[in-house]
PDB file of C-alpha atoms and ligand atoms in Angstrom:
ATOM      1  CA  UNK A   1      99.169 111.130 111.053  1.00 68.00           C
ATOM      2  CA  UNK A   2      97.287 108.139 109.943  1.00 73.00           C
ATOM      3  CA  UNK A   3      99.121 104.778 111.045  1.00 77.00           C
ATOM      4  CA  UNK A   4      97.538 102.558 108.110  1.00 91.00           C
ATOM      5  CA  UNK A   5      99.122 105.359 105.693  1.00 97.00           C
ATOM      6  CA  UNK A   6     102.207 104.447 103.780  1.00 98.00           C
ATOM      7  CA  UNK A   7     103.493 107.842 103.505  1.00 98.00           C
ATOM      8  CA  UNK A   8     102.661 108.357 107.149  1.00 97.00           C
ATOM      9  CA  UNK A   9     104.942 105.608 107.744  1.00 97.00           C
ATOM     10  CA  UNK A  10     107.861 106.980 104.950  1.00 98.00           C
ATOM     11  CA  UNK A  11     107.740 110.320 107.410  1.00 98.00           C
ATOM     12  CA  UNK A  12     107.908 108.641 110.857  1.00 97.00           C
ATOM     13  CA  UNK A  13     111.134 106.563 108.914  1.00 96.00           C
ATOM     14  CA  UNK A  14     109.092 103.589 109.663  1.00 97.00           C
ATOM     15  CA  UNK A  15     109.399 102.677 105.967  1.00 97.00           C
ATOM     16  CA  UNK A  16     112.552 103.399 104.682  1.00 97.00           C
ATOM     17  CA  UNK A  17     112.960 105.606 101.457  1.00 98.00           C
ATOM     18  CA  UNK A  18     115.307 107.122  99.564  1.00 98.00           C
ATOM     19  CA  UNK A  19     114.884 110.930 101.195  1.00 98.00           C
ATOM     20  CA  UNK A  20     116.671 113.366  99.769  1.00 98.00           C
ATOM     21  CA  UNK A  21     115.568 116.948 101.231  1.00 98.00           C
ATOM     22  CA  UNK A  22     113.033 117.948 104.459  1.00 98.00           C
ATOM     23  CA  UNK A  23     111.531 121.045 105.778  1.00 98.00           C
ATOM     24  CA  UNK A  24     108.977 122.080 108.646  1.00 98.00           C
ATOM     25  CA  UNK A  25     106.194 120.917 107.225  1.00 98.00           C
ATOM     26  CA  UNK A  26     107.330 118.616 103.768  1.00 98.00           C
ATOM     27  CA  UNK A  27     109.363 115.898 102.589  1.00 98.00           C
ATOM     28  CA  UNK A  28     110.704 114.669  99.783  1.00 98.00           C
ATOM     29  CA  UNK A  29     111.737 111.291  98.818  1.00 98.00           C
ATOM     30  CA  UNK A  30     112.424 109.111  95.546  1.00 98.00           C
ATOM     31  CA  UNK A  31     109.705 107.212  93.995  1.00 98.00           C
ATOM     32  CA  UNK A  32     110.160 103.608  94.051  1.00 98.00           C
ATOM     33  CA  UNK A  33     109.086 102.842  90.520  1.00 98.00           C
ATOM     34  CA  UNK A  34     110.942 105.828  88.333  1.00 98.00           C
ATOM     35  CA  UNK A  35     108.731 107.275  85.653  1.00 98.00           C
ATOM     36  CA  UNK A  36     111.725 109.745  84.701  1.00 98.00           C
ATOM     37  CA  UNK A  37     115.948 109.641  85.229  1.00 98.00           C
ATOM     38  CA  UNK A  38     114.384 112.052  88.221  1.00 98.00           C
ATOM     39  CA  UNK A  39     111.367 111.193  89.955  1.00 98.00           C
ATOM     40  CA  UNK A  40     111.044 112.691  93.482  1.00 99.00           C
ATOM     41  CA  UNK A  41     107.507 112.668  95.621  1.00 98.00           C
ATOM     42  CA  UNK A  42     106.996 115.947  97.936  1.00 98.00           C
ATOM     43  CA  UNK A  43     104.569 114.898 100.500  1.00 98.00           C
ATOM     44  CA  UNK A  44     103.211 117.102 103.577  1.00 98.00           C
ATOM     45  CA  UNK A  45     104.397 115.528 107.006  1.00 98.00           C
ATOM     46  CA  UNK A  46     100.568 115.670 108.031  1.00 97.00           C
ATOM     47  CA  UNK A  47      98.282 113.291 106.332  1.00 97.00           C
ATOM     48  CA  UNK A  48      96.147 115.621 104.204  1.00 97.00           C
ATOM     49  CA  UNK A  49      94.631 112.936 101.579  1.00 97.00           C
ATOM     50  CA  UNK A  50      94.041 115.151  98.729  1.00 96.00           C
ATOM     51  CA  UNK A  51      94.758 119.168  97.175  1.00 93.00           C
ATOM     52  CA  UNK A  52      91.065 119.291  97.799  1.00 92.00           C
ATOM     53  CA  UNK A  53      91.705 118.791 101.359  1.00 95.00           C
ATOM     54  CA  UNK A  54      94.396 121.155 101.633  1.00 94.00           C
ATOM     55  CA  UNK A  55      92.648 124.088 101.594  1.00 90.00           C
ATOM     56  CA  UNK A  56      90.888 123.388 104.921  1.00 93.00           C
ATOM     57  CA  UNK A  57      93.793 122.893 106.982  1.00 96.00           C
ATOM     58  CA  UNK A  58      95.165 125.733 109.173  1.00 95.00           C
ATOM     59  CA  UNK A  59      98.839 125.799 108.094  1.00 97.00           C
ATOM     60  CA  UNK A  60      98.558 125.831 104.198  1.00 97.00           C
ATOM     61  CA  UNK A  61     100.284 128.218 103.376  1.00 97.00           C
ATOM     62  CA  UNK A  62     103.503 127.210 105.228  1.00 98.00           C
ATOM     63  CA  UNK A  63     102.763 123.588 104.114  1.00 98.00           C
ATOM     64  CA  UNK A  64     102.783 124.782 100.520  1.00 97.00           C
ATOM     65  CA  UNK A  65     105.610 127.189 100.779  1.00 98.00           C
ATOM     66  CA  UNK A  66     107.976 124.454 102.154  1.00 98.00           C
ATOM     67  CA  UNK A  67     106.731 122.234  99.187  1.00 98.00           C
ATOM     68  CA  UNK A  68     107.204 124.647  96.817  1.00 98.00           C
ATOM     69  CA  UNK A  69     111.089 125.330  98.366  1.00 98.00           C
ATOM     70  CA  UNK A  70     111.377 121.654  98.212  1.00 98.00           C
ATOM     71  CA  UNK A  71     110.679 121.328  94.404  1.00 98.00           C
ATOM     72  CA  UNK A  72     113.077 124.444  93.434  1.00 98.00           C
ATOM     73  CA  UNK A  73     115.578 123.311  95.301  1.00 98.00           C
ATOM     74  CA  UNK A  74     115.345 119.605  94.552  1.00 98.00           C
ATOM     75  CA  UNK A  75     115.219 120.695  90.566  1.00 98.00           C
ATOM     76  CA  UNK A  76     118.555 122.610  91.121  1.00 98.00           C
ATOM     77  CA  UNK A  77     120.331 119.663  92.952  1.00 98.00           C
ATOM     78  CA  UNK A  78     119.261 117.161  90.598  1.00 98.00           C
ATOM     79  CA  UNK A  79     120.329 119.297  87.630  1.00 98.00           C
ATOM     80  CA  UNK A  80     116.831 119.760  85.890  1.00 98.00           C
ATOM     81  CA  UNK A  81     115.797 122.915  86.861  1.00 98.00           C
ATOM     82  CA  UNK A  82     117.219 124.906  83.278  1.00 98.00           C
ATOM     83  CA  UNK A  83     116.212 121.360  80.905  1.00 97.00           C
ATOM     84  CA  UNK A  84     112.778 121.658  82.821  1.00 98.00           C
ATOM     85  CA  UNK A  85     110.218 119.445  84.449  1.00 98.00           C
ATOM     86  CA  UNK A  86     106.903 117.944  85.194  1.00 98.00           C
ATOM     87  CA  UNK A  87     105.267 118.669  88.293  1.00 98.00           C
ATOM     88  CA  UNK A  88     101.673 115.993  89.195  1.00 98.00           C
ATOM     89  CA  UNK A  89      99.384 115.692  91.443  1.00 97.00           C
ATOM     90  CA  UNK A  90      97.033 112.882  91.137  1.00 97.00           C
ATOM     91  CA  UNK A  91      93.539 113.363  92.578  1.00 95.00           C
ATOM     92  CA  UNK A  92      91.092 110.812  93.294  1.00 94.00           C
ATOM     93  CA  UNK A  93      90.757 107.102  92.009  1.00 94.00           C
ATOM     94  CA  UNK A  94      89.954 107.803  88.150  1.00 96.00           C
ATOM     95  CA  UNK A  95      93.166 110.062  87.947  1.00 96.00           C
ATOM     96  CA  UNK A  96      95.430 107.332  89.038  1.00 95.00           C
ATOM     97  CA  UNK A  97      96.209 107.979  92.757  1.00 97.00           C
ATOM     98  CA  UNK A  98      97.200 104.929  94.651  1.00 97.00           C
ATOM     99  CA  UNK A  99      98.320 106.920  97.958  1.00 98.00           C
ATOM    100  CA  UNK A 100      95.543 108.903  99.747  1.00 97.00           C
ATOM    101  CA  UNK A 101      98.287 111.524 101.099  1.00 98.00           C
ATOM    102  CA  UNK A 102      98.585 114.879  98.924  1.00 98.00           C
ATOM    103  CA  UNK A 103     101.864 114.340  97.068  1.00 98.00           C
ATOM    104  CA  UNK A 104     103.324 115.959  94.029  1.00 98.00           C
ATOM    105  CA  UNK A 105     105.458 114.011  91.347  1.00 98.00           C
ATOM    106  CA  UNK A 106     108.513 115.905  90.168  1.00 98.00           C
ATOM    107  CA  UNK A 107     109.598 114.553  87.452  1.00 98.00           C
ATOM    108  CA  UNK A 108     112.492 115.279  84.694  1.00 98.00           C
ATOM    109  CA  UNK A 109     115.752 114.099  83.130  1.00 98.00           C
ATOM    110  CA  UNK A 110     113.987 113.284  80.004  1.00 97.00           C
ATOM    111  CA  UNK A 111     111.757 114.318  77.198  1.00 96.00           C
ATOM    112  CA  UNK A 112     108.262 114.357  77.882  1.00 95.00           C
ATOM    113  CA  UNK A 113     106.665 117.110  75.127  1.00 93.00           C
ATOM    114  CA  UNK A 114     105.020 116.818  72.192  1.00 94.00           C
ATOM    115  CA  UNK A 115     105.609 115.243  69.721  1.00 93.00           C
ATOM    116  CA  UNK A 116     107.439 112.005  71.882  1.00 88.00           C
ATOM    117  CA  UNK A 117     110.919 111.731  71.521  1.00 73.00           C
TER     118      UNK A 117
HETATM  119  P1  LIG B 201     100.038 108.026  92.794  1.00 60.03           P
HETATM  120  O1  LIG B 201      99.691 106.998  91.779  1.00 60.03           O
HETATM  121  O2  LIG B 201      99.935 109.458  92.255  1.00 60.03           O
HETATM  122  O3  LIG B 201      99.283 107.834  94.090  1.00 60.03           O
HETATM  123  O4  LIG B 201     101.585 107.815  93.118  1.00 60.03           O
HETATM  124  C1  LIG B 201     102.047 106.988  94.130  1.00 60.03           C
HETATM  125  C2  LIG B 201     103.517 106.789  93.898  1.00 60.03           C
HETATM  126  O5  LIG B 201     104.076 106.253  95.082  1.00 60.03           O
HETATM  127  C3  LIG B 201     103.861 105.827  92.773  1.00 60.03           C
HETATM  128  O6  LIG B 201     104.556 106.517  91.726  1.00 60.03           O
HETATM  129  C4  LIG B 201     104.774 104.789  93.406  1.00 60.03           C
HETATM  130  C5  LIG B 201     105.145 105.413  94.726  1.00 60.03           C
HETATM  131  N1  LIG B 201     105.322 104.464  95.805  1.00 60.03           N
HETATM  132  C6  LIG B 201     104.444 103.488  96.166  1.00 60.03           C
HETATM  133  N2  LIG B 201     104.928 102.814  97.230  1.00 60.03           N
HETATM  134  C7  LIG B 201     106.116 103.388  97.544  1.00 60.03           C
HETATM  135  C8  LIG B 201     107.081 103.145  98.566  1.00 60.03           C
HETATM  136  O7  LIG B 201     106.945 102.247  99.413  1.00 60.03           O
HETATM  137  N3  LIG B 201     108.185 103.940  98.570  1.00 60.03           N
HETATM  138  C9  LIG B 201     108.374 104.935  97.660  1.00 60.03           C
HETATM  139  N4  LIG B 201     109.510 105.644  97.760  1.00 60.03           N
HETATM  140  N5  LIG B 201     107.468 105.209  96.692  1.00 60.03           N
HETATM  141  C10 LIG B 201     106.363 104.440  96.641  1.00 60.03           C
END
């Protein structure tokens, strides 16, 4: 845990959020500026800043398993999972990540393919 880390904070409920689901090892909450009808971030409870940095910590596996349960799940509940969805992961600066804790964007509800709607 990192106590200068916003979604350090989200996971100790120091911050509130919008959570919807939680597991072992993830969380999953709704982002506070919507990009899509449904836009959830799935963040590991243990501040791991990037994907890069996931691969050297002990419990990956688990950590990715429960993330992975998290997104199927989360797509069921919120009624996306047959219209289909984006799943991001922004690494580094030039790629747009703001938060330096690993977190994936689900997000669906509308149409984001080629050409735009
Ligand atoms: P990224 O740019 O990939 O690092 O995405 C960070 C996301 O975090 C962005 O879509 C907005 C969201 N966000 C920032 N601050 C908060 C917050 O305080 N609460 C919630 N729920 N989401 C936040």
């Amino acid at each position: 845990m990192a106590d200068d880390c916003l979604f350090c904070r989200i996971v100790r409920k120091e911050v509130g959020s919008d959570i919807i689901d939680e597991k072992p090892t993830a969380i999953a909450f709704r982002d506070v500026s919507p990009q899509a009808p449904v836009h959830v971030l799935i963040v590991p409870r243990e501040h791991i800043p990037t994907i890069a940095d996931l691969i050297s910590v002990p419990n990956s596996c688990e950590i990715l398993s429960d993330i992975f349960s998290l997104v199927n799940d989360i797509a069921v509940s919120e009624g996306i999972s047959q219209s289909g969805y984006r799943l991001v992961a922004n690494v580094g600066e030039e790629a747009g990540q703001a938060v330096d804790h690993l977190h994936f964007h689900l997000l669906g509800g509308r149409f984001m393919g080629w050409p735009p709607g």
